[in-house]
PDB file of C-alpha atoms in Angstrom:
ATOM      1  CA  VAL A  16      -1.519  10.566  11.395  1.00  0.00           C
ATOM      2  CA  ARG A  17       1.366  11.977   9.378  1.00  0.00           C
ATOM      3  CA  ASP A  18       4.827  10.594   9.911  1.00  0.00           C
ATOM      4  CA  GLU A  19       7.526   8.927   7.870  1.00  0.00           C
ATOM      5  CA  GLU A  20       5.738   5.579   7.781  1.00  0.00           C
ATOM      6  CA  ASN A  21       2.013   6.446   7.626  1.00  0.00           C
ATOM      7  CA  TYR A  22      -0.410   8.825   5.983  1.00  0.00           C
ATOM      8  CA  VAL A  23      -4.112   9.102   6.786  1.00  0.00           C
ATOM      9  CA  LEU A  24      -6.314  10.300   3.937  1.00  0.00           C
ATOM     10  CA  LEU A  25      -7.863  13.585   5.026  1.00  0.00           C
ATOM     11  CA  TYR A  26      -9.844  14.939   2.108  1.00  0.00           C
ATOM     12  CA  GLY A  27     -11.039  12.114  -0.150  1.00  0.00           C
ATOM     13  CA  GLU A  28     -14.783  11.535  -0.069  1.00  0.00           C
ATOM     14  CA  ASN A  29     -15.492   9.699  -3.311  1.00  0.00           C
ATOM     15  CA  TRP A  30     -16.243   6.060  -2.565  1.00  0.00           C
ATOM     16  CA  GLU A  31     -17.705   3.780  -5.215  1.00  0.00           C
ATOM     17  CA  ASP A  32     -18.923   0.207  -4.847  1.00  0.00           C
ATOM     18  CA  ASP A  33     -18.436  -2.128  -7.792  1.00  0.00           C
ATOM     19  CA  ASP A  34     -22.154  -2.964  -7.649  1.00  0.00           C
ATOM     20  CA  TYR A  35     -25.053  -0.594  -8.367  1.00  0.00           C
ATOM     21  CA  TYR A  36     -26.841  -1.512  -5.120  1.00  0.00           C
ATOM     22  CA  GLY A  37     -23.763  -1.135  -2.925  1.00  0.00           C
ATOM     23  CA  ALA A  38     -23.499  -4.878  -2.409  1.00  0.00           C
ATOM     24  CA  GLY A  39     -20.084  -5.287  -3.968  1.00  0.00           C
ATOM     25  CA  ASP A  40     -17.046  -6.785  -2.337  1.00  0.00           C
ATOM     26  CA  MET A  41     -14.735  -4.042  -3.613  1.00  0.00           C
ATOM     27  CA  ILE A  42     -14.658  -0.316  -2.914  1.00  0.00           C
ATOM     28  CA  LEU A  43     -12.871   2.230  -5.102  1.00  0.00           C
ATOM     29  CA  ILE A  44     -11.527   5.169  -3.124  1.00  0.00           C
ATOM     30  CA  THR A  45     -10.640   8.255  -5.140  1.00  0.00           C
ATOM     31  CA  ILE A  46      -7.753  10.075  -3.483  1.00  0.00           C
ATOM     32  CA  ASP A  47      -8.159  13.851  -3.319  1.00  0.00           C
ATOM     33  CA  ALA A  48      -5.374  15.968  -4.873  1.00  0.00           C
ATOM     34  CA  SER A  49      -4.325  17.285  -1.437  1.00  0.00           C
ATOM     35  CA  ASP A  50      -3.941  13.768  -0.069  1.00  0.00           C
ATOM     36  CA  LEU A  51      -2.187  12.613  -3.233  1.00  0.00           C
ATOM     37  CA  ASN A  52       0.326  15.480  -3.004  1.00  0.00           C
ATOM     38  CA  ALA A  53       0.968  14.652   0.660  1.00  0.00           C
ATOM     39  CA  LEU A  54       1.548  10.992  -0.259  1.00  0.00           C
ATOM     40  CA  LYS A  55       3.988  11.962  -3.005  1.00  0.00           C
ATOM     41  CA  ALA A  56       5.869  14.263  -0.622  1.00  0.00           C
ATOM     42  CA  ASN A  57       6.440  11.366   1.784  1.00  0.00           C
ATOM     43  CA  THR A  58       8.866   9.107  -0.081  1.00  0.00           C
ATOM     44  CA  GLN A  59       8.582   6.433   2.624  1.00  0.00           C
ATOM     45  CA  VAL A  60       4.900   5.704   1.907  1.00  0.00           C
ATOM     46  CA  ALA A  61       3.299   4.479  -1.336  1.00  0.00           C
ATOM     47  CA  ALA A  62       6.541   4.879  -3.294  1.00  0.00           C
ATOM     48  CA  GLY A  63       6.261   1.347  -4.691  1.00  0.00           C
ATOM     49  CA  ILE A  64       4.535  -1.965  -4.087  1.00  0.00           C
ATOM     50  CA  ASP A  65       6.823  -2.690  -1.137  1.00  0.00           C
ATOM     51  CA  THR A  66       5.852   0.539   0.679  1.00  0.00           C
ATOM     52  CA  THR A  67       2.103   0.484  -0.008  1.00  0.00           C
ATOM     53  CA  TYR A  68      -0.136  -0.944   2.716  1.00  0.00           C
ATOM     54  CA  LEU A  69      -3.709  -0.352   3.825  1.00  0.00           C
ATOM     55  CA  LEU A  70      -4.788   0.112   7.421  1.00  0.00           C
ATOM     56  CA  VAL A  71      -8.491   0.448   8.217  1.00  0.00           C
ATOM     57  CA  GLU A  72     -10.059   1.363  11.541  1.00  0.00           C
ATOM     58  CA  GLU A  73     -12.528  -1.052  13.077  1.00  0.00           C
ATOM     59  CA  GLY A  74     -16.063  -0.246  11.933  1.00  0.00           C
ATOM     60  CA  ALA A  75     -14.984   1.817   8.929  1.00  0.00           C
ATOM     61  CA  VAL A  76     -16.800  -0.655   6.668  1.00  0.00           C
ATOM     62  CA  VAL A  77     -20.145  -2.356   7.326  1.00  0.00           C
ATOM     63  CA  ASP A  78     -21.445  -5.375   5.424  1.00  0.00           C
ATOM     64  CA  MET A  79     -25.007  -5.751   4.110  1.00  0.00           C
ATOM     65  CA  THR A  80     -26.262  -7.254   7.403  1.00  0.00           C
ATOM     66  CA  GLY A  81     -24.701  -4.591   9.614  1.00  0.00           C
ATOM     67  CA  ASN A  82     -21.555  -6.432  10.673  1.00  0.00           C
ATOM     68  CA  LEU A  83     -18.602  -4.119  11.243  1.00  0.00           C
ATOM     69  CA  LEU A  84     -15.198  -4.730   9.694  1.00  0.00           C
ATOM     70  CA  SER A  85     -12.883  -5.895  12.435  1.00  0.00           C
ATOM     71  CA  GLY A  86     -10.198  -3.541  11.198  1.00  0.00           C
ATOM     72  CA  ILE A  87      -6.806  -3.936   9.577  1.00  0.00           C
ATOM     73  CA  ASP A  88      -4.198  -2.636  11.976  1.00  0.00           C
ATOM     74  CA  SER A  89      -1.141  -4.600  10.872  1.00  0.00           C
ATOM     75  CA  GLY A  90      -1.116  -3.317   7.289  1.00  0.00           C
ATOM     76  CA  LYS A  91      -2.527  -5.191   4.314  1.00  0.00           C
ATOM     77  CA  PRO A  92      -0.007  -5.160   1.425  1.00  0.00           C
ATOM     78  CA  ALA A  93      -1.169  -3.718  -1.892  1.00  0.00           C
ATOM     79  CA  ALA A  94      -2.077  -6.330  -4.494  1.00  0.00           C
ATOM     80  CA  SER A  95      -0.864  -4.016  -7.260  1.00  0.00           C
ATOM     81  CA  TYR A  96       0.804  -0.639  -7.654  1.00  0.00           C
ATOM     82  CA  PHE A  97       0.743   1.802 -10.559  1.00  0.00           C
ATOM     83  CA  PRO A  98       3.441   4.510 -10.365  1.00  0.00           C
ATOM     84  CA  ASP A  99       2.862   8.138 -11.249  1.00  0.00           C
ATOM     85  CA  VAL A 100       4.016   8.631 -14.849  1.00  0.00           C
ATOM     86  CA  THR A 101       2.554  12.100 -15.412  1.00  0.00           C
ATOM     87  CA  ALA A 102       5.113  14.904 -15.398  1.00  0.00           C
ATOM     88  CA  PRO A 103       4.265  17.936 -13.256  1.00  0.00           C
ATOM     89  CA  THR A 104       3.354  21.204 -14.930  1.00  0.00           C
ATOM     90  CA  LEU A 105       3.616  24.788 -13.739  1.00  0.00           C
ATOM     91  CA  ASP A 106       0.025  25.885 -13.031  1.00  0.00           C
ATOM     92  CA  ALA A 107       0.639  29.433 -11.801  1.00  0.00           C
ATOM     93  CA  PHE A 108       3.270  31.817 -10.510  1.00  0.00           C
ATOM     94  CA  ASP A 109       3.386  35.031  -8.512  1.00  0.00           C
ATOM     95  CA  LEU A 110       6.294  37.440  -8.866  1.00  0.00           C
ATOM     96  CA  ASN A 111       6.725  39.825  -5.945  1.00  0.00           C
ATOM     97  CA  MET A 112       9.224  42.512  -6.970  1.00  0.00           C
ATOM     98  CA  GLU A 113       8.983  44.258  -3.600  1.00  0.00           C
ATOM     99  CA  VAL A 114       9.975  41.210  -1.560  1.00  0.00           C
ATOM    100  CA  GLY A 115      12.073  39.646  -4.327  1.00  0.00           C
ATOM    101  CA  SER A 116      10.354  36.298  -4.597  1.00  0.00           C
ATOM    102  CA  ILE A 117       8.603  34.023  -7.044  1.00  0.00           C
ATOM    103  CA  LEU A 118       5.938  31.613  -5.823  1.00  0.00           C
ATOM    104  CA  LEU A 119       5.628  28.646  -8.185  1.00  0.00           C
ATOM    105  CA  GLU A 120       2.535  26.452  -8.091  1.00  0.00           C
ATOM    106  CA  PHE A 121       2.956  23.049  -9.715  1.00  0.00           C
ATOM    107  CA  SER A 122       0.238  20.582 -10.677  1.00  0.00           C
ATOM    108  CA  GLU A 123       1.616  18.093  -8.167  1.00  0.00           C
ATOM    109  CA  THR A 124       4.301  17.551  -5.562  1.00  0.00           C
ATOM    110  CA  ILE A 125       7.838  18.050  -6.801  1.00  0.00           C
ATOM    111  CA  ASP A 126      11.119  16.922  -5.269  1.00  0.00           C
ATOM    112  CA  ALA A 127      12.781  20.335  -5.101  1.00  0.00           C
ATOM    113  CA  GLU A 128      15.903  19.089  -3.365  1.00  0.00           C
ATOM    114  CA  ASN A 129      16.748  16.487  -6.016  1.00  0.00           C
ATOM    115  CA  THR A 130      14.975  17.314  -9.264  1.00  0.00           C
ATOM    116  CA  PHE A 131      14.445  21.094  -9.405  1.00  0.00           C
ATOM    117  CA  ASP A 132      16.825  23.309 -11.432  1.00  0.00           C
ATOM    118  CA  TYR A 133      15.892  27.004 -11.436  1.00  0.00           C
ATOM    119  CA  THR A 134      18.239  27.732 -14.374  1.00  0.00           C
ATOM    120  CA  GLY A 135      15.465  26.495 -16.647  1.00  0.00           C
ATOM    121  CA  ILE A 136      13.322  29.518 -15.719  1.00  0.00           C
ATOM    122  CA  VAL A 137      13.062  32.664 -17.839  1.00  0.00           C
ATOM    123  CA  LEU A 138      11.053  35.679 -16.680  1.00  0.00           C
ATOM    124  CA  MET A 139       9.820  37.901 -19.503  1.00  0.00           C
ATOM    125  CA  ALA A 140       8.114  41.222 -20.072  1.00  0.00           C
ATOM    126  CA  GLY A 141       6.324  39.797 -23.115  1.00  0.00           C
ATOM    127  CA  LEU A 142       5.516  36.531 -24.837  1.00  0.00           C
ATOM    128  CA  SER A 143       8.762  36.405 -26.812  1.00  0.00           C
ATOM    129  CA  THR A 144      11.725  35.637 -24.523  1.00  0.00           C
ATOM    130  CA  TYR A 145      14.440  38.168 -25.326  1.00  0.00           C
ATOM    131  CA  VAL A 146      12.735  40.233 -28.023  1.00  0.00           C
ATOM    132  CA  ALA A 147      10.347  41.734 -25.453  1.00  0.00           C
ATOM    133  CA  GLY A 148      12.900  41.693 -22.647  1.00  0.00           C
ATOM    134  CA  GLY A 149      13.578  38.868 -20.249  1.00  0.00           C
ATOM    135  CA  ARG A 150      15.972  37.330 -17.779  1.00  0.00           C
ATOM    136  CA  ARG A 151      17.015  33.696 -17.391  1.00  0.00           C
ATOM    137  CA  LEU A 152      17.889  32.628 -13.863  1.00  0.00           C
ATOM    138  CA  LEU A 153      21.546  31.587 -13.823  1.00  0.00           C
ATOM    139  CA  SER A 154      23.535  29.144 -11.713  1.00  0.00           C
ATOM    140  CA  ASN A 155      25.733  31.961 -10.388  1.00  0.00           C
ATOM    141  CA  ASP A 156      22.679  33.961  -9.213  1.00  0.00           C
ATOM    142  CA  ASP A 157      22.212  33.894  -5.448  1.00  0.00           C
ATOM    143  CA  ILE A 158      18.816  32.188  -5.409  1.00  0.00           C
ATOM    144  CA  SER A 159      17.407  30.113  -2.582  1.00  0.00           C
ATOM    145  CA  TYR A 160      14.174  28.212  -2.492  1.00  0.00           C
ATOM    146  CA  SER A 161      11.844  26.876   0.164  1.00  0.00           C
ATOM    147  CA  ARG A 162       8.578  25.034   0.503  1.00  0.00           C
ATOM    148  CA  ASP A 163       5.452  27.052   1.059  1.00  0.00           C
ATOM    149  CA  SER A 164       5.022  27.834   4.769  1.00  0.00           C
ATOM    150  CA  GLY A 165       1.559  26.284   4.617  1.00  0.00           C
ATOM    151  CA  GLY A 166       3.161  22.925   3.917  1.00  0.00           C
ATOM    152  CA  SER A 167       1.824  22.424   0.398  1.00  0.00           C
ATOM    153  CA  ALA A 168       4.278  20.168  -1.406  1.00  0.00           C
ATOM    154  CA  ASN A 169       3.340  21.585  -4.804  1.00  0.00           C
ATOM    155  CA  LEU A 170       4.235  25.196  -3.896  1.00  0.00           C
ATOM    156  CA  LEU A 171       7.807  26.437  -4.054  1.00  0.00           C
ATOM    157  CA  THR A 172       9.102  29.928  -3.262  1.00  0.00           C
ATOM    158  CA  LEU A 173      12.271  31.259  -4.900  1.00  0.00           C
ATOM    159  CA  SER A 174      14.068  34.133  -3.171  1.00  0.00           C
ATOM    160  CA  LEU A 175      15.857  36.342  -5.709  1.00  0.00           C
ATOM    161  CA  ASP A 176      19.004  38.342  -5.014  1.00  0.00           C
ATOM    162  CA  GLN A 177      19.275  42.092  -5.627  1.00  0.00           C
ATOM    163  CA  ASN A 178      21.192  41.665  -8.925  1.00  0.00           C
ATOM    164  CA  VAL A 179      18.393  39.528 -10.383  1.00  0.00           C
ATOM    165  CA  LEU A 180      15.773  42.051  -9.272  1.00  0.00           C
ATOM    166  CA  GLU A 181      17.712  44.922 -10.882  1.00  0.00           C
ATOM    167  CA  ASP A 182      18.072  42.947 -14.134  1.00  0.00           C
ATOM    168  CA  LEU A 183      14.324  42.234 -14.118  1.00  0.00           C
ATOM    169  CA  LYS A 184      13.510  45.904 -13.627  1.00  0.00           C
ATOM    170  CA  VAL A 185      15.833  46.950 -16.462  1.00  0.00           C
ATOM    171  CA  SER A 186      14.256  44.390 -18.802  1.00  0.00           C
ATOM    172  CA  GLY A 187      10.734  45.532 -17.890  1.00  0.00           C
ATOM    173  CA  VAL A 188       9.713  42.367 -16.063  1.00  0.00           C
ATOM    174  CA  GLY A 189       7.330  42.781 -13.147  1.00  0.00           C
ATOM    175  CA  GLN A 190       6.150  46.260 -13.996  1.00  0.00           C
ATOM    176  CA  LEU A 191       2.665  45.226 -15.123  1.00  0.00           C
ATOM    177  CA  VAL A 192       0.645  42.149 -14.177  1.00  0.00           C
ATOM    178  CA  ASP A 193      -0.570  41.525 -17.709  1.00  0.00           C
ATOM    179  CA  SER A 194       2.912  41.765 -19.217  1.00  0.00           C
ATOM    180  CA  THR A 195       4.861  39.502 -16.875  1.00  0.00           C
ATOM    181  CA  TYR A 196       5.419  35.988 -18.177  1.00  0.00           C
ATOM    182  CA  ILE A 197       7.396  32.933 -17.204  1.00  0.00           C
ATOM    183  CA  ALA A 198       8.826  30.131 -19.313  1.00  0.00           C
ATOM    184  CA  ILE A 199      10.311  26.932 -17.961  1.00  0.00           C
ATOM    185  CA  ASP A 200      12.207  24.392 -20.006  1.00  0.00           C
ATOM    186  CA  SER A 201      12.347  20.640 -19.611  1.00  0.00           C
ATOM    187  CA  LYS A 202      15.419  20.715 -17.367  1.00  0.00           C
ATOM    188  CA  THR A 203      13.615  22.696 -14.639  1.00  0.00           C
ATOM    189  CA  ILE A 204      12.029  19.548 -13.192  1.00  0.00           C
ATOM    190  CA  SER A 205      13.635  16.249 -14.077  1.00  0.00           C
TER     191      SER A 205
END
């Protein structure tokens, strides 16, 4: 179930009991990166202690004698909450000069509408920004951005205008795969 108030873990499979023989009264559930990104994208769920609840289907847990958990359908509040304090990083990018787009892949979900500033991005034809040729994206450039059509909250596509593409071509950016670089500064994601 995915809506503004709920999220069902889809990918996590790592369950650990606190006891070697599986007889513990606590279970640690490791949340898969895909589920974690989906949780972060939904600001109504697990955004703080007051929005973090657990619901469990009946029979999802069995005790040592075979009794099934009766289920938690009204939402059990979290006993504690630890916020995400790790800043996202840019893991990869794809520049498509033919279409005029840049696909940015971040290490985690980003809030593009409120915290993303493309003017912190410089595309370069070499490792040294302007010595080898490069182009910073400017606030007066006609650039739009959208989430990846597959729904991944850590992927963002920038659509570049014709002037930016011409500037990139003149500076040698995008002509060879092994000589196209990107730099982002700290203001790109706040």
